[in-house]
Amino acid sequence: MKAKEIQSYVTSQIFGKKIFAYEVVESTNTTAKSLIQDSTDGTIVIADAQTAGRGRLKREWLSEPKKNLTFSVIIKPEIAPELFGVLSLYAGLSVAEAIESVAKLRPVCKWPNDVMLNGKKFCGILSEAVFNREMLAGVIVGIGININQSIFPRELESIATSLLQVTGKELDRFSILAAVLDRMEYNYTSIKTGNSTGIIEGWKKYSTMFGKEITINQDKHPVRGIAKRLDDDGGLILLTNKGEEKFLAGDVALCSW
Amino acid sequence: MDIRYLKKLVRIVEESTVHEIEIEEEGLKVKVSKNMALSSIPVAPVAMPQVAAQQAIAGAKVEPVASQEPAAKTEVKMHEVKSPIVGTFYRAPAPDADSYVEVGAIVQPKQVLCIIEAMKLMNEIESDVSGRIVKILVDNAQPVEYNQTLFLIEPV
């Protein structure tokens, strides 16, 4: 994988201007972390394969080499700590918009940061903040998108999918990367100004949960209620039998994604 | 004479049954003595004994630098590690993994102490001092508020 080749696809001005491309890394997030101090906004770390691709709480992220995208984007937003949650929505929204424009599919955003097709996950996002003495040094947005992978391990078949599985045809993965970077750069203007409204309004268009009854699992305690809206910080407001309750964490389940 | 050396002397006197230490070094004489009136003061929440306690503390003498360094500081200043965001506190990188740190552990600057998760954004919180973990104030997987103290570290 050559940085120059990838660069020829990139249409955004800042995002993807600097690309670190590798054949194999442990995890692009780990590499990005080591580069964060000297990197500018929109620096990319991308690899054909990861030996220890990971998700939230070290869950494994399996991806067939050279078939998919596994990359990390370094951003250095001057954002108030209380709006950090919006970064998760920002990443999911940017992927959903990019897939819609390139693959002509309509993905569903699942709160807070999953992106789904046909009720299955095709994109995983792992965002990690790096602090330097209580000051935010930057955020690493790790994104994995299943593109041309045709077969998944049996235990993942029911929950994972790829664009190939959905559309029946192979797609150019770097065109998709370029589209994601383009949307990330566009949406970043909202993040930069510390105004979350644009991101939240955009994200809501890709969500199917509002007005429906959902279950949110937080620390193994399920809470049932109607999904009402998102707060300015991206928190989910649920109408439960105790009134309105706000959630900043948890796994959401709905009857039909 | 090093101020830390003086602090150490004060602590030795406080924590021991010794009432007084007198040291002479390079022409400088230092005497640290414990005012025994302290032990007889009742610890009731009324104004009077507090005043008395202050007077008693003032009575613990450190010469000749008593005016620069308040004597008989009974507590070592603990370093507090606070949460920079609202989120969920995790002591380990994964549910089945070992905790980053335990009470009593010696930590270095930049060493990861915990993760705070907010909206699936993972924030590794690092120590900014070298020291010993004295207390972990939050249980695993519990919500934390902005600026809430998570760890007390005794600087080493």
Short mmCIF file of C-alpha atoms in Angstrom, two decimals:
data_model
loop_
_atom_site.label_atom_id
_atom_site.label_comp_id
_atom_site.label_asym_id
_atom_site.label_seq_id
_atom_site.Cartn_x
_atom_site.Cartn_y
_atom_site.Cartn_z
CA MET A 1 0.00 0.00 0.00
CA LYS A 2 1.51 3.28 -1.11
CA ALA A 3 0.66 6.65 0.38
CA LYS A 4 1.13 8.30 -3.00
CA GLU A 5 -1.36 6.01 -4.70
CA ILE A 6 -3.97 6.67 -2.01
CA GLN A 7 -3.29 10.38 -2.16
CA SER A 8 -4.28 10.44 -5.83
CA TYR A 9 -7.84 9.56 -4.80
CA VAL A 10 -8.15 12.20 -2.08
CA THR A 11 -10.31 15.21 -2.91
CA SER A 12 -10.41 16.88 0.51
CA GLN A 13 -8.08 19.80 1.24
CA ILE A 14 -6.79 19.02 4.73
CA PHE A 15 -7.99 15.52 5.56
CA GLY A 16 -5.65 13.03 3.93
CA LYS A 17 -3.04 15.62 3.09
CA LYS A 18 -0.61 13.60 5.18
CA ILE A 19 -0.95 9.81 4.89
CA PHE A 20 1.07 7.13 6.65
CA ALA A 21 0.43 3.87 4.78
CA TYR A 22 1.56 0.43 5.92
CA GLU A 23 1.26 -3.18 4.80
CA VAL A 24 0.77 -4.44 8.32
CA VAL A 25 0.49 -2.76 11.70
CA GLU A 26 -0.66 -3.94 15.09
CA SER A 27 -3.52 -1.44 14.99
CA THR A 28 -3.75 1.85 13.09
CA ASN A 29 -5.01 3.54 16.28
CA THR A 30 -1.88 2.45 18.15
CA THR A 31 0.35 3.77 15.37
CA ALA A 32 -1.64 7.02 15.22
CA LYS A 33 -1.22 7.43 18.96
CA SER A 34 2.56 7.36 18.58
CA LEU A 35 2.35 10.02 15.85
CA ILE A 36 -0.20 12.33 17.43
CA GLN A 37 2.18 14.81 19.02
CA ASP A 38 3.71 15.93 15.72
CA SER A 39 0.64 15.46 13.52
CA THR A 40 -1.80 18.02 12.22
CA ASP A 41 -5.57 17.79 11.77
CA GLY A 42 -6.64 15.18 9.25
CA THR A 43 -3.46 13.07 9.27
CA ILE A 44 -4.26 9.48 8.23
CA VAL A 45 -2.75 6.15 9.27
CA ILE A 46 -3.90 3.32 7.01
CA ALA A 47 -2.91 -0.33 6.73
CA ASP A 48 -3.75 -3.30 4.52
CA ALA A 49 -3.80 -5.55 7.55
CA GLN A 50 -3.82 -5.29 11.33
CA THR A 51 -2.40 -7.98 13.58
CA ALA A 52 -4.33 -6.72 16.61
CA GLY A 53 -7.26 -4.78 15.22
CA ARG A 54 -9.49 -3.86 18.09
CA GLY A 55 -12.75 -2.33 19.05
CA ARG A 56 -14.17 -0.93 22.24
CA LEU A 57 -12.81 -2.56 25.41
CA LYS A 58 -10.33 -4.57 23.32
CA ARG A 59 -12.96 -6.49 21.40
CA GLU A 60 -11.31 -7.92 18.29
CA TRP A 61 -11.88 -6.32 14.91
CA LEU A 62 -11.38 -8.90 12.17
CA SER A 63 -10.81 -7.71 8.64
CA GLU A 64 -9.59 -9.60 5.59
CA PRO A 65 -6.32 -8.02 4.34
CA LYS A 66 -6.58 -5.78 1.25
CA LYS A 67 -10.34 -6.25 0.97
CA ASN A 68 -11.51 -3.58 3.37
CA LEU A 69 -10.50 -0.28 4.90
CA THR A 70 -8.84 -0.02 8.27
CA PHE A 71 -7.59 3.46 9.01
CA SER A 72 -7.29 6.11 11.69
CA VAL A 73 -7.79 9.84 11.39
CA ILE A 74 -6.04 12.21 13.78
CA ILE A 75 -8.00 15.31 14.69
CA LYS A 76 -7.14 18.08 17.10
CA PRO A 77 -10.42 19.80 17.82
CA GLU A 78 -10.61 22.64 20.29
CA ILE A 79 -13.80 21.26 21.70
CA ALA A 80 -15.28 21.58 25.18
CA PRO A 81 -15.01 18.31 27.12
CA GLU A 82 -18.78 18.19 27.53
CA LEU A 83 -19.19 17.96 23.75
CA PHE A 84 -16.77 15.04 23.28
CA GLY A 85 -19.65 12.66 22.68
CA VAL A 86 -20.51 14.48 19.48
CA LEU A 87 -17.25 13.15 17.98
CA SER A 88 -18.76 9.65 17.95
CA LEU A 89 -21.80 10.89 16.04
CA TYR A 90 -19.50 12.88 13.74
CA ALA A 91 -17.56 9.80 12.68
CA GLY A 92 -20.67 7.66 12.12
CA LEU A 93 -22.43 10.40 10.20
CA SER A 94 -19.44 10.99 7.91
CA VAL A 95 -19.23 7.27 7.04
CA ALA A 96 -22.98 7.03 6.41
CA GLU A 97 -22.93 10.05 4.08
CA ALA A 98 -19.89 8.71 2.20
CA ILE A 99 -21.45 5.27 1.68
CA GLU A 100 -24.64 6.85 0.45
CA SER A 101 -22.80 8.95 -2.12
CA VAL A 102 -20.44 6.23 -3.42
CA ALA A 103 -22.41 3.00 -3.05
CA LYS A 104 -25.91 4.50 -3.43
CA LEU A 105 -27.05 2.74 -0.29
CA ARG A 106 -28.91 4.22 2.66
CA PRO A 107 -27.12 3.14 5.86
CA VAL A 108 -28.67 3.47 9.31
CA CYS A 109 -26.78 5.16 12.14
CA LYS A 110 -27.19 3.39 15.44
CA TRP A 111 -26.53 5.43 18.55
CA PRO A 112 -23.90 6.40 19.32
CA ASN A 113 -21.40 5.26 16.67
CA ASP A 114 -22.47 2.20 14.69
CA VAL A 115 -23.33 2.25 11.04
CA MET A 116 -25.55 -0.56 9.75
CA LEU A 117 -26.88 -2.03 6.51
CA ASN A 118 -29.76 -4.51 6.53
CA GLY A 119 -29.59 -4.65 10.32
CA LYS A 120 -25.94 -5.76 10.29
CA LYS A 121 -22.79 -3.88 11.10
CA PHE A 122 -20.42 -3.08 8.23
CA CYS A 123 -18.46 -0.30 9.93
CA GLY A 124 -16.77 -0.15 13.31
CA ILE A 125 -15.54 3.04 14.91
CA LEU A 126 -13.14 3.29 17.81
CA SER A 127 -12.45 6.84 18.91
CA GLU A 128 -9.72 7.43 21.45
CA ALA A 129 -8.80 10.70 23.08
CA VAL A 130 -5.22 11.41 24.07
CA PHE A 131 -4.63 13.74 26.98
CA ASN A 132 -1.45 15.51 27.86
CA ARG A 133 -1.69 16.65 31.48
CA GLU A 134 -5.47 17.03 31.41
CA MET A 135 -5.23 18.94 28.11
CA LEU A 136 -6.59 17.26 25.01
CA ALA A 137 -3.66 16.45 22.71
CA GLY A 138 -5.96 15.05 20.06
CA VAL A 139 -8.50 12.42 19.16
CA ILE A 140 -7.87 9.34 17.07
CA VAL A 141 -10.89 8.20 15.10
CA GLY A 142 -10.31 4.59 14.10
CA ILE A 143 -12.59 3.40 11.30
CA GLY A 144 -13.02 -0.07 9.88
CA ILE A 145 -15.30 -0.50 6.86
CA ASN A 146 -16.06 -3.92 5.40
CA ILE A 147 -16.05 -3.45 1.66
CA ASN A 148 -15.08 -6.44 -0.48
CA GLN A 149 -15.02 -9.17 2.14
CA SER A 150 -17.32 -11.98 0.98
CA ILE A 151 -17.18 -14.40 3.90
CA PHE A 152 -17.31 -13.79 7.66
CA PRO A 153 -16.50 -16.20 10.45
CA ARG A 154 -19.58 -18.19 11.41
CA GLU A 155 -19.99 -16.43 14.77
CA LEU A 156 -20.13 -13.03 13.02
CA GLU A 157 -22.39 -14.00 10.10
CA SER A 158 -25.57 -12.86 11.78
CA ILE A 159 -24.21 -9.47 12.91
CA ALA A 160 -21.60 -8.46 10.31
CA THR A 161 -21.84 -7.58 6.64
CA SER A 162 -19.88 -5.90 3.86
CA LEU A 163 -20.78 -3.62 0.98
CA LEU A 164 -20.06 -6.55 -1.36
CA GLN A 165 -22.59 -8.70 0.45
CA VAL A 166 -25.21 -5.98 0.23
CA THR A 167 -24.65 -4.77 -3.34
CA GLY A 168 -23.30 -7.94 -4.94
CA LYS A 169 -20.42 -6.06 -6.53
CA GLU A 170 -16.87 -5.07 -5.67
CA LEU A 171 -16.19 -1.44 -4.89
CA ASP A 172 -12.99 0.58 -5.05
CA ARG A 173 -11.95 0.90 -1.44
CA PHE A 174 -9.85 4.03 -1.91
CA SER A 175 -12.76 5.83 -3.55
CA ILE A 176 -14.71 5.10 -0.39
CA LEU A 177 -11.83 6.31 1.75
CA ALA A 178 -11.72 9.56 -0.23
CA ALA A 179 -15.47 10.03 0.23
CA VAL A 180 -15.24 9.44 4.00
CA LEU A 181 -12.39 11.95 4.30
CA ASP A 182 -14.35 14.44 2.26
CA ARG A 183 -17.39 14.18 4.56
CA MET A 184 -15.19 14.23 7.67
CA GLU A 185 -13.56 17.42 6.48
CA TYR A 186 -16.93 19.03 5.68
CA ASN A 187 -18.49 18.05 9.01
CA TYR A 188 -15.37 19.08 10.89
CA THR A 189 -16.26 22.75 10.44
CA SER A 190 -19.14 22.18 12.90
CA ILE A 191 -16.81 20.44 15.35
CA LYS A 192 -14.24 23.21 15.02
CA THR A 193 -16.72 25.91 15.93
CA GLY A 194 -17.95 23.95 18.93
CA ASN A 195 -21.50 23.90 17.60
CA SER A 196 -22.96 20.42 17.68
CA THR A 197 -26.31 21.22 16.02
CA GLY A 198 -25.17 20.51 12.47
CA ILE A 199 -23.79 17.10 13.40
CA ILE A 200 -26.81 16.14 15.49
CA GLU A 201 -29.31 17.21 12.83
CA GLY A 202 -27.34 15.38 10.13
CA TRP A 203 -27.04 12.25 12.23
CA LYS A 204 -30.74 12.15 13.04
CA LYS A 205 -31.57 11.77 9.35
CA TYR A 206 -29.79 8.41 9.34
CA SER A 207 -31.40 7.15 12.53
CA THR A 208 -34.55 5.08 12.72
CA MET A 209 -35.03 4.99 16.48
CA PHE A 210 -36.82 8.26 17.23
CA GLY A 211 -40.39 7.85 18.36
CA LYS A 212 -39.89 4.11 18.75
CA GLU A 213 -39.60 1.92 21.79
CA ILE A 214 -36.03 0.85 22.43
CA THR A 215 -34.03 -0.89 25.12
CA ILE A 216 -30.77 0.56 26.28
CA ASN A 217 -28.34 -1.70 28.08
CA GLN A 218 -26.03 0.10 30.43
CA ASP A 219 -23.79 -1.97 32.65
CA LYS A 220 -26.15 -4.95 32.18
CA HIS A 221 -29.19 -2.99 33.39
CA PRO A 222 -31.70 -2.71 30.56
CA VAL A 223 -33.90 0.40 30.49
CA ARG A 224 -36.93 0.56 28.21
CA GLY A 225 -38.42 3.70 26.77
CA ILE A 226 -39.28 5.80 23.75
CA ALA A 227 -36.30 7.44 22.00
CA LYS A 228 -37.17 11.15 22.11
CA ARG A 229 -34.21 13.19 20.95
CA LEU A 230 -30.49 13.87 21.30
CA ASP A 231 -29.13 16.46 23.68
CA ASP A 232 -26.52 19.03 22.56
CA ASP A 233 -23.75 16.72 23.77
CA GLY A 234 -25.11 13.78 21.79
CA GLY A 235 -26.67 12.14 24.86
CA LEU A 236 -29.79 10.11 24.18
CA ILE A 237 -33.00 11.22 25.87
CA LEU A 238 -35.39 8.41 26.55
CA LEU A 239 -38.95 8.70 27.84
CA THR A 240 -39.24 5.96 30.43
CA ASN A 241 -41.93 5.25 33.00
CA LYS A 242 -39.95 7.55 35.34
CA GLY A 243 -40.03 10.45 32.88
CA GLU A 244 -37.25 11.66 30.64
CA GLU A 245 -33.85 10.10 31.28
CA LYS A 246 -30.57 10.92 29.59
CA PHE A 247 -27.95 8.35 28.58
CA LEU A 248 -24.33 8.87 27.61
CA ALA A 249 -23.48 5.19 27.34
CA GLY A 250 -25.09 1.90 26.60
CA ASP A 251 -26.01 -0.47 23.79
CA VAL A 252 -29.26 0.35 22.08
CA ALA A 253 -31.58 -2.35 20.81
CA LEU A 254 -34.62 -1.77 18.64
CA CYS A 255 -36.98 -4.32 17.15
CA SER A 256 -36.07 -3.41 13.58
CA TRP A 257 -32.92 -1.59 12.56
CA MET B 1 18.99 22.83 54.95
CA ASP B 2 16.54 21.23 52.56
CA ILE B 3 12.86 21.94 53.27
CA ARG B 4 11.99 18.32 52.50
CA TYR B 5 14.42 17.27 55.17
CA LEU B 6 12.57 19.46 57.66
CA LYS B 7 9.22 18.00 56.58
CA LYS B 8 10.61 14.54 57.10
CA LEU B 9 11.73 15.48 60.60
CA VAL B 10 8.27 16.81 61.43
CA ARG B 11 6.71 13.61 60.18
CA ILE B 12 9.07 11.43 62.19
CA VAL B 13 8.16 13.26 65.36
CA GLU B 14 4.46 13.12 64.60
CA GLU B 15 4.36 9.46 63.81
CA SER B 16 6.56 8.27 66.62
CA THR B 17 6.39 8.27 70.38
CA VAL B 18 9.37 10.59 70.41
CA HIS B 19 8.32 14.04 71.66
CA GLU B 20 11.24 16.07 70.51
CA ILE B 21 14.17 15.96 68.11
CA GLU B 22 17.03 18.37 68.06
CA ILE B 23 19.59 18.37 65.26
CA GLU B 24 22.62 20.49 64.71
CA GLU B 25 24.22 20.56 61.31
CA GLU B 26 26.75 23.00 59.87
CA GLY B 27 26.02 25.51 62.56
CA LEU B 28 22.27 25.36 62.03
CA LYS B 29 20.19 24.05 64.90
CA VAL B 30 16.72 22.64 64.38
CA LYS B 31 14.38 21.54 67.12
CA VAL B 32 11.09 19.79 66.38
CA SER B 33 8.93 19.19 69.39
CA LYS B 34 5.47 17.81 69.81
CA ASN B 35 3.06 19.77 71.95
CA MET B 36 1.49 17.15 74.17
CA ALA B 37 -1.59 19.29 74.77
CA LEU B 38 -2.79 18.08 71.35
CA SER B 39 -3.55 14.58 72.49
CA SER B 40 -5.75 15.76 75.31
CA ILE B 41 -7.97 17.96 73.12
CA PRO B 42 -11.40 16.44 72.55
CA VAL B 43 -12.31 16.04 68.86
CA ALA B 44 -15.81 17.48 69.23
CA PRO B 45 -17.23 19.63 66.43
CA VAL B 46 -17.28 22.85 68.39
CA ALA B 47 -15.36 26.02 67.78
CA MET B 48 -13.32 26.05 70.95
CA PRO B 49 -11.15 23.00 70.51
CA GLN B 50 -10.38 24.04 66.93
CA VAL B 51 -8.83 27.24 68.18
CA ALA B 52 -7.04 25.28 70.81
CA ALA B 53 -5.77 22.85 68.22
CA GLN B 54 -4.43 25.66 66.10
CA GLN B 55 -2.63 27.06 69.04
CA ALA B 56 -1.28 23.68 69.87
CA ILE B 57 -0.04 23.22 66.30
CA ALA B 58 1.62 26.59 66.46
CA GLY B 59 3.30 25.26 69.53
CA ALA B 60 5.14 22.61 67.56
CA LYS B 61 8.36 24.42 66.95
CA VAL B 62 10.64 24.23 63.99
CA GLU B 63 13.54 26.59 64.29
CA PRO B 64 14.81 28.65 62.65
CA VAL B 65 12.47 28.42 59.66
CA ALA B 66 9.19 28.25 61.53
CA SER B 67 7.85 31.32 59.79
CA GLN B 68 8.44 29.93 56.30
CA GLU B 69 7.15 26.44 56.80
CA PRO B 70 4.05 25.78 58.89
CA ALA B 71 5.07 23.09 61.27
CA ALA B 72 3.28 19.90 62.20
CA LYS B 73 1.57 19.34 58.87
CA THR B 74 -0.19 16.15 59.73
CA GLU B 75 -1.01 15.08 56.15
CA VAL B 76 1.20 14.57 53.16
CA LYS B 77 -0.27 16.56 50.27
CA MET B 78 -2.02 14.04 48.03
CA HIS B 79 -2.11 14.51 44.30
CA GLU B 80 -5.61 14.19 42.89
CA VAL B 81 -6.27 12.73 39.45
CA LYS B 82 -9.56 14.09 38.15
CA SER B 83 -11.85 13.11 35.31
CA PRO B 84 -11.61 15.52 32.38
CA ILE B 85 -15.06 14.46 31.11
CA VAL B 86 -18.42 12.97 32.07
CA GLY B 87 -18.46 9.25 31.35
CA THR B 88 -18.05 5.71 32.58
CA PHE B 89 -14.98 4.76 34.60
CA TYR B 90 -13.11 1.58 33.67
CA ARG B 91 -10.18 0.27 35.67
CA ALA B 92 -9.05 -2.20 33.01
CA PRO B 93 -8.64 -2.08 29.22
CA ALA B 94 -11.04 -5.01 28.80
CA PRO B 95 -13.58 -6.74 31.05
CA ASP B 96 -11.39 -9.81 31.59
CA ALA B 97 -8.08 -7.94 31.76
CA ASP B 98 -6.08 -6.95 34.84
CA SER B 99 -6.68 -3.48 36.25
CA TYR B 100 -4.27 -0.79 35.09
CA VAL B 101 -3.35 -0.04 38.71
CA GLU B 102 -4.10 -1.25 42.22
CA VAL B 103 -3.86 0.56 45.55
CA GLY B 104 -0.22 0.62 46.62
CA ALA B 105 1.12 0.55 43.08
CA ILE B 106 3.93 2.93 42.17
CA VAL B 107 3.10 4.87 39.03
CA GLN B 108 5.13 7.03 36.68
CA PRO B 109 4.10 10.08 34.66
CA LYS B 110 2.30 9.08 31.42
CA GLN B 111 1.33 5.72 32.88
CA VAL B 112 -2.31 4.88 32.12
CA LEU B 113 -4.47 4.72 35.24
CA CYS B 114 -7.94 4.12 33.82
CA ILE B 115 -10.30 4.69 30.91
CA ILE B 116 -13.26 7.05 30.92
CA GLU B 117 -15.75 6.25 28.20
CA ALA B 118 -18.23 8.80 26.94
CA MET B 119 -20.47 8.01 23.99
CA LYS B 120 -18.00 5.27 22.98
CA LEU B 121 -15.13 7.73 22.92
CA MET B 122 -12.40 6.09 24.97
CA ASN B 123 -10.25 8.38 27.08
CA GLU B 124 -7.13 6.93 28.64
CA ILE B 125 -6.31 8.90 31.75
CA GLU B 126 -2.62 9.08 32.52
CA SER B 127 -0.80 9.92 35.70
CA ASP B 128 1.00 13.24 35.62
CA VAL B 129 3.17 12.53 38.65
CA SER B 130 5.33 9.74 40.04
CA GLY B 131 3.92 8.35 43.18
CA ARG B 132 2.07 5.65 45.02
CA ILE B 133 -1.66 5.02 44.50
CA VAL B 134 -3.21 5.62 47.93
CA LYS B 135 -6.87 5.45 47.05
CA ILE B 136 -9.12 4.61 44.10
CA LEU B 137 -12.31 6.55 44.68
CA VAL B 138 -14.61 5.09 42.03
CA ASP B 139 -15.75 1.51 41.39
CA ASN B 140 -15.31 -0.10 38.02
CA ALA B 141 -17.99 0.65 35.36
CA GLN B 142 -19.51 3.48 37.41
CA PRO B 143 -20.48 6.88 35.97
CA VAL B 144 -18.23 9.82 36.81
CA GLU B 145 -18.77 13.54 36.64
CA TYR B 146 -16.57 16.21 35.12
CA ASN B 147 -13.72 17.05 37.50
CA GLN B 148 -14.58 14.21 39.89
CA THR B 149 -11.53 12.93 41.77
CA LEU B 150 -10.66 9.40 40.67
CA PHE B 151 -7.33 8.63 42.34
CA LEU B 152 -5.28 9.92 45.24
CA ILE B 153 -1.56 9.62 44.63
CA GLU B 154 1.11 10.19 47.22
CA PRO B 155 3.97 11.82 45.33
CA VAL B 156 7.26 9.98 45.69
#
